Coordinates of C-alpha atoms and ligand atoms in Angstrom, one line a residue:
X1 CA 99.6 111.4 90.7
X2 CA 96.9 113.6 92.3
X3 CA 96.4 112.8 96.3
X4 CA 93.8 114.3 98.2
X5 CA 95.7 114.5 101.7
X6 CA 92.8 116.6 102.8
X7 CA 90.3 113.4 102.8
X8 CA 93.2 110.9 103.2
X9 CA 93.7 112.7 106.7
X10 CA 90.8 113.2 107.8
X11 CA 89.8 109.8 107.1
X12 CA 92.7 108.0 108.5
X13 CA 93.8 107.3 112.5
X14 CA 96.6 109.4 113.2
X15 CA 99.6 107.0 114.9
X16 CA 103.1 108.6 115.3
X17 CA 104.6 111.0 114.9
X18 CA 108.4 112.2 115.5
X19 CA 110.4 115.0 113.6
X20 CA 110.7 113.3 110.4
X21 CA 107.4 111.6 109.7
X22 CA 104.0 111.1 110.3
X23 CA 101.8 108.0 110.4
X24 CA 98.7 106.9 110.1
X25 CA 96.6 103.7 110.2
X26 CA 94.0 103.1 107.7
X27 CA 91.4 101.6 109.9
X28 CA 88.4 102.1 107.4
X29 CA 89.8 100.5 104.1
X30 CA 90.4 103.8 102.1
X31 CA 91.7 102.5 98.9
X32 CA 96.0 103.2 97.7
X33 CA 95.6 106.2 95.4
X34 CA 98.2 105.0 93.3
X35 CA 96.9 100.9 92.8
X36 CA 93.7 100.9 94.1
X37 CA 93.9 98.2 97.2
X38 CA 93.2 99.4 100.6
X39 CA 96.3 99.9 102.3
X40 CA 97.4 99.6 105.9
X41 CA 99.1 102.6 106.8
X42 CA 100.2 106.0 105.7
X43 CA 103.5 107.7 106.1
X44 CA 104.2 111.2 105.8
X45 CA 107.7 112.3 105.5
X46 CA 108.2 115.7 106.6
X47 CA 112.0 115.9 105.8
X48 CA 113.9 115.5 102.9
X49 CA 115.9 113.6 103.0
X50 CA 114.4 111.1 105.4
X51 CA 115.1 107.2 106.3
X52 CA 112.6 105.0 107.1
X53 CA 113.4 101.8 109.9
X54 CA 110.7 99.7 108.7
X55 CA 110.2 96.6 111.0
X56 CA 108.7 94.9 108.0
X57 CA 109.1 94.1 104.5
X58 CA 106.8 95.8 102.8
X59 CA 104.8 96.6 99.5
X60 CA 105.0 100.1 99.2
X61 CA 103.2 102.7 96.8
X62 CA 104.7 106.6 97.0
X63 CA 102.6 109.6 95.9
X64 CA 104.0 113.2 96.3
X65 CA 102.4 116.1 97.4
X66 CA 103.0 120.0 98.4
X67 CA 107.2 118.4 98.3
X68 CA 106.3 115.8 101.1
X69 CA 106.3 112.4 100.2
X70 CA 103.2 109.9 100.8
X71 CA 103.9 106.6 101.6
X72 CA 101.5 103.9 101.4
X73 CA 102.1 100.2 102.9
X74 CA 100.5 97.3 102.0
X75 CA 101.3 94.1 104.0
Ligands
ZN1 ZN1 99.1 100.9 96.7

């Protein structure tokens, strides 16, 4: 999968961030590089390994890029 984490940052609200990840908050609909449909928010993981607490259940789509993971949730 090809990302463009250029556009999808600047593009996207940034929301957290702590040692391990970053997040973002798709506020203007960009649409899931892997299926298509907008997603909600963006995780970056900037560790490997790294756990994720997620609050939710979620759909998730993963993309890779420069060896950091992409994380895309869809509610
Ligand atoms: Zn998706």
């Amino acid at each position: 999968m090809d990302i463009d984490t250029e556009e999808l940052r600047a593009s996207l609200t940034p929301r957290e961030e702590n040692e391990a990840i970053k997040s973002y908050q798709n506020t203007v609909s960009v649409a899931c590089p892997a299926c298509g449909e907008p997603f909600d928010d963006l995780v970056v993981c900037k560790q490997n390994p790294t756990s994720l607490d997620l609050s939710k259940r979620l759909d998730l789509c993963v993309g890779v890029d420069d060896d950091k993971a992409y994380i895309f949730t869809h509610s």
